[in-house]
Backbone as numpy.savetxt, mean C-alpha at the origin, in Angstrom:
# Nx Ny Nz CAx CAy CAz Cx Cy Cz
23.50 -8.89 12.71 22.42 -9.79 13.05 22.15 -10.69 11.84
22.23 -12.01 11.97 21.80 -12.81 10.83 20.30 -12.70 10.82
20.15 -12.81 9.44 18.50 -13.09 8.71 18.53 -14.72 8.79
17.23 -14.79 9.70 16.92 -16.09 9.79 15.99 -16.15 8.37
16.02 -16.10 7.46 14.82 -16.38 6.28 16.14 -16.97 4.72
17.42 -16.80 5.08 18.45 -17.01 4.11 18.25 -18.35 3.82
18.28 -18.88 4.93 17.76 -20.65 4.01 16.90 -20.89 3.21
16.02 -20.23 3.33 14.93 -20.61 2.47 15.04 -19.71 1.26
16.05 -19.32 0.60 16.41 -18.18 -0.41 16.77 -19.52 -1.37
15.82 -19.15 -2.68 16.63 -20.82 -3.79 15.24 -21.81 -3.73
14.57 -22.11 -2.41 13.82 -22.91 -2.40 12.51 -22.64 -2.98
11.60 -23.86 -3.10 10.60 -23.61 -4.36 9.20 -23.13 -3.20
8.14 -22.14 -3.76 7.28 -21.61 -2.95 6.18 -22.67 -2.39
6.04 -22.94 -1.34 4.67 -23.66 -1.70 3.10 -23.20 -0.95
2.28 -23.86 -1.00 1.09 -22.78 -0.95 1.09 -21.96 -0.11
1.39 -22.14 1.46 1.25 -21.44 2.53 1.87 -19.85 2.01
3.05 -19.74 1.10 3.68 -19.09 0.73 3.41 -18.42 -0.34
2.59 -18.76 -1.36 1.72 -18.24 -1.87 0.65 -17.36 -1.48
0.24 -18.20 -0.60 -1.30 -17.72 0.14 -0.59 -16.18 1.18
0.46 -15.99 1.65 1.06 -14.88 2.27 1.44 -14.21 1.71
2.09 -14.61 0.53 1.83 -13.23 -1.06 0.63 -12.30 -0.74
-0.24 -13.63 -1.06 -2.27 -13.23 -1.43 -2.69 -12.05 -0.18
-2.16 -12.43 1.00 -2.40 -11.74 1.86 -2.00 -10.71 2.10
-0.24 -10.42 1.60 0.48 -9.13 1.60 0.37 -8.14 0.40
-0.55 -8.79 -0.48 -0.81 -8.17 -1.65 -2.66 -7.26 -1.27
-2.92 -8.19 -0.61 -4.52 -7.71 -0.01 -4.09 -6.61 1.29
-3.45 -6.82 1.89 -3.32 -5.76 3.27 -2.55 -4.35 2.48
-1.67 -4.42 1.38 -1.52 -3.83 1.25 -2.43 -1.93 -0.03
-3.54 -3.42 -0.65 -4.46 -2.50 -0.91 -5.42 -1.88 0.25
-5.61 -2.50 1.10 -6.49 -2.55 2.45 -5.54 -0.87 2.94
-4.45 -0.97 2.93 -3.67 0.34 3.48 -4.23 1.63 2.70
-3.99 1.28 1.17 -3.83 2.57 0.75 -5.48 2.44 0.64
-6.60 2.04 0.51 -7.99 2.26 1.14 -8.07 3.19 2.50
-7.28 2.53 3.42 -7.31 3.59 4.52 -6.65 4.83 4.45
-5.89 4.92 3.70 -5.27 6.49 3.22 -6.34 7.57 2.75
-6.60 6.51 1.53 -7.58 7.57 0.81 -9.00 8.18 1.89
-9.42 6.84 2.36 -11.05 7.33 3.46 -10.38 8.67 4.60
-8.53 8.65 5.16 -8.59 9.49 5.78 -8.00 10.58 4.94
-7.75 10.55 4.05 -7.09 11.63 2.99 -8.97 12.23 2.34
-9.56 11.69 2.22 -11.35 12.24 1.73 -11.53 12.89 3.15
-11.38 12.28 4.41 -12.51 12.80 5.56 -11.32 14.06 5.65
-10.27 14.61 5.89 -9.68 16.12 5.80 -10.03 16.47 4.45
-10.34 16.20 3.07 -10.38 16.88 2.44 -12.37 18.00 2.92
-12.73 16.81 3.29 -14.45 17.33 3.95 -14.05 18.05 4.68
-13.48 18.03 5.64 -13.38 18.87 7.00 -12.83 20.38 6.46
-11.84 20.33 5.24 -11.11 21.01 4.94 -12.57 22.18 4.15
-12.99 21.70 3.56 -14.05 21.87 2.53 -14.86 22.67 3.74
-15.61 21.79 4.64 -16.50 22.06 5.54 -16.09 23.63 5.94
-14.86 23.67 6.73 -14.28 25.31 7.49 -14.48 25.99 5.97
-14.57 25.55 4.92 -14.27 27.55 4.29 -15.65 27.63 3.93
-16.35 26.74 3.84 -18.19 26.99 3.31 -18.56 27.49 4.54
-18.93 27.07 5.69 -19.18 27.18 6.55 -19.01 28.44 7.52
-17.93 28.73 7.66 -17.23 29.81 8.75 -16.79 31.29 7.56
-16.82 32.18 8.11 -16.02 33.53 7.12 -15.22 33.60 7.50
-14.55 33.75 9.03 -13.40 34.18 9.16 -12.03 33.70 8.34
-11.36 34.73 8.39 -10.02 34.23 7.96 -9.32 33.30 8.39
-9.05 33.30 10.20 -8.38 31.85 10.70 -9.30 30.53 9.90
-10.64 30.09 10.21 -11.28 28.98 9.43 -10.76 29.04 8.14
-10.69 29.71 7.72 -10.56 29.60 6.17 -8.73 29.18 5.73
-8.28 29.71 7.00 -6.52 29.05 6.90 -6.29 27.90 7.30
-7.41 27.34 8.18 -7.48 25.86 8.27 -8.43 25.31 7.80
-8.95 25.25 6.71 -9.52 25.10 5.87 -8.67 24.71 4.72
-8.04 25.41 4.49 -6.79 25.27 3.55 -5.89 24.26 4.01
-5.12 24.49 5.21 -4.71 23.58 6.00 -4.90 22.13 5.61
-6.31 21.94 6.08 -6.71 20.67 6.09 -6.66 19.90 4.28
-6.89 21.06 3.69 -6.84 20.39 2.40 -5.31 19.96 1.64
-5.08 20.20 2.35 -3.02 20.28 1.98 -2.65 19.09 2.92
-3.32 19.16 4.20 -2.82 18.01 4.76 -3.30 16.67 3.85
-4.90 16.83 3.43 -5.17 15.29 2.40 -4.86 15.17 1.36
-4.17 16.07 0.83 -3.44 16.18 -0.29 -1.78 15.27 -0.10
-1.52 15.50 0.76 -0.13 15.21 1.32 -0.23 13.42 1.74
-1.69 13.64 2.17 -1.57 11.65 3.12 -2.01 11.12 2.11
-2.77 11.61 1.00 -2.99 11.06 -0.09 -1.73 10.48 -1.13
-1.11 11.21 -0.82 0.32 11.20 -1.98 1.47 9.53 -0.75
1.26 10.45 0.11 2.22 9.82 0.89 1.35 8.17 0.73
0.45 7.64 1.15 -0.56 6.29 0.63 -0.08 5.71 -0.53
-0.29 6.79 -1.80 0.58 5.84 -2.88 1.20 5.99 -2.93
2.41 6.78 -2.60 3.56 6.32 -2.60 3.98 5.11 -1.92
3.58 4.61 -0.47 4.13 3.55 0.08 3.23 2.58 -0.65
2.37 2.64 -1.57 1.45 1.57 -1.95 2.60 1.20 -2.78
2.97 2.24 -3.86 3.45 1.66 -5.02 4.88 1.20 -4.88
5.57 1.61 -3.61 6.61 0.71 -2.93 6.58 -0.57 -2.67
5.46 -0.69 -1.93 5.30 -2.11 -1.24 4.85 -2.98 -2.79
4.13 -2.48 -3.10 3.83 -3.28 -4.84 5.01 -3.48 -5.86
5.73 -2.84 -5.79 6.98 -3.22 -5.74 7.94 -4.35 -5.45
7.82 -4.25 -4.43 9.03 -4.93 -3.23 8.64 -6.25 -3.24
7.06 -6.46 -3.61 6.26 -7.51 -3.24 6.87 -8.49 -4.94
6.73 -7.83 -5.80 6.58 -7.82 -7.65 8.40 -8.56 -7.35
9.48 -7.57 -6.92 10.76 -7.74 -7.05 10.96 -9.21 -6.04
10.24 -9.47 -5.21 10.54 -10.58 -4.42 10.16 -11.81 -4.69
9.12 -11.77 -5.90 8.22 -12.81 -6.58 9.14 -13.16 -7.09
9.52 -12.05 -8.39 10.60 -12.61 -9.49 11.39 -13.25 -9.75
12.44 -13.24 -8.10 13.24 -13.84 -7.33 12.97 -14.62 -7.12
11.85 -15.63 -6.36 11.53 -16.55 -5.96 10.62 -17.76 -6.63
10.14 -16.99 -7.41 8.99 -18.23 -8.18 9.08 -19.07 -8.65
8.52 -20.53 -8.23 9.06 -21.93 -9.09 7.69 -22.33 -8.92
6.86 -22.03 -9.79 5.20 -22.18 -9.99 5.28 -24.02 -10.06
4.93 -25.05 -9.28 5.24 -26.32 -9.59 4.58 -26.52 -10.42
3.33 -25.62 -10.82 2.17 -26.29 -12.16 3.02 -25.74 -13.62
3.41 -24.58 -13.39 4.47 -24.03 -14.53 5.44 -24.72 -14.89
6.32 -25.56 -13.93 7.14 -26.16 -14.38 7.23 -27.84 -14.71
5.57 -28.10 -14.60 5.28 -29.69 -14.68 4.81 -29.34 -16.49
3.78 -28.04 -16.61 3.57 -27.89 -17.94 5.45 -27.64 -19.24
6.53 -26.84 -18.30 7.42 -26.70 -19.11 7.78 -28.46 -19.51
7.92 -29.52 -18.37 8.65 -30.35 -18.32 7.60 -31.35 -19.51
6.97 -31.24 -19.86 5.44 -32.24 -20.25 6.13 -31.96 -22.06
């Protein structure tokens, strides 16, 4: 399958393209925000079953739950610090700042 985006590989960014950086750089903190609020609400829930209940089953999901926000927590930054990444490696590649290069040319 061809990548329709190869033409534009070389060419210089201009705002719209910038501004979709700005945006893929914002959605992608916006993600790992939603990780953490559902990686906190199991760590509560998790918290909640062993204060709460004696039995042993509560208290194994109790545990449970805290392993699971332990886990979506990790898994969040990890794809955060991917995508922050990918985003960083694709800049590098591409950037022809026109104000950067009117100040080099001056």
């Amino acid at each position: 399958m061809d990548n329709p985006y190869v033409r534009f590989r070389g060419q210089p960014l201009t705002l719209n393209d910038y501004l979709a950086i700005d945006r893929t750089v914002l959605a992608n903190e916006r993600t790992l925000l939603s990780y953490t609020r559902t990686a906190l609400t199991l760590l509560v829930i998790g918290g909640t079953a062993l204060k709460f209940f004696d039995s042993l089953w509560m208290e194994i999901v109790g545990v449970m739950f805290m392993l699971a926000a332990l886990a979506t927590f990790i898994i969040g930054w990890r794809r955060y610090q991917h995508m922050r990444a990918y985003v960083g490696a694709a800049l590098e590649q591409r950037v022809t700042d026109p104000v950067a290069k009117a100040k080099e040319a001056a």
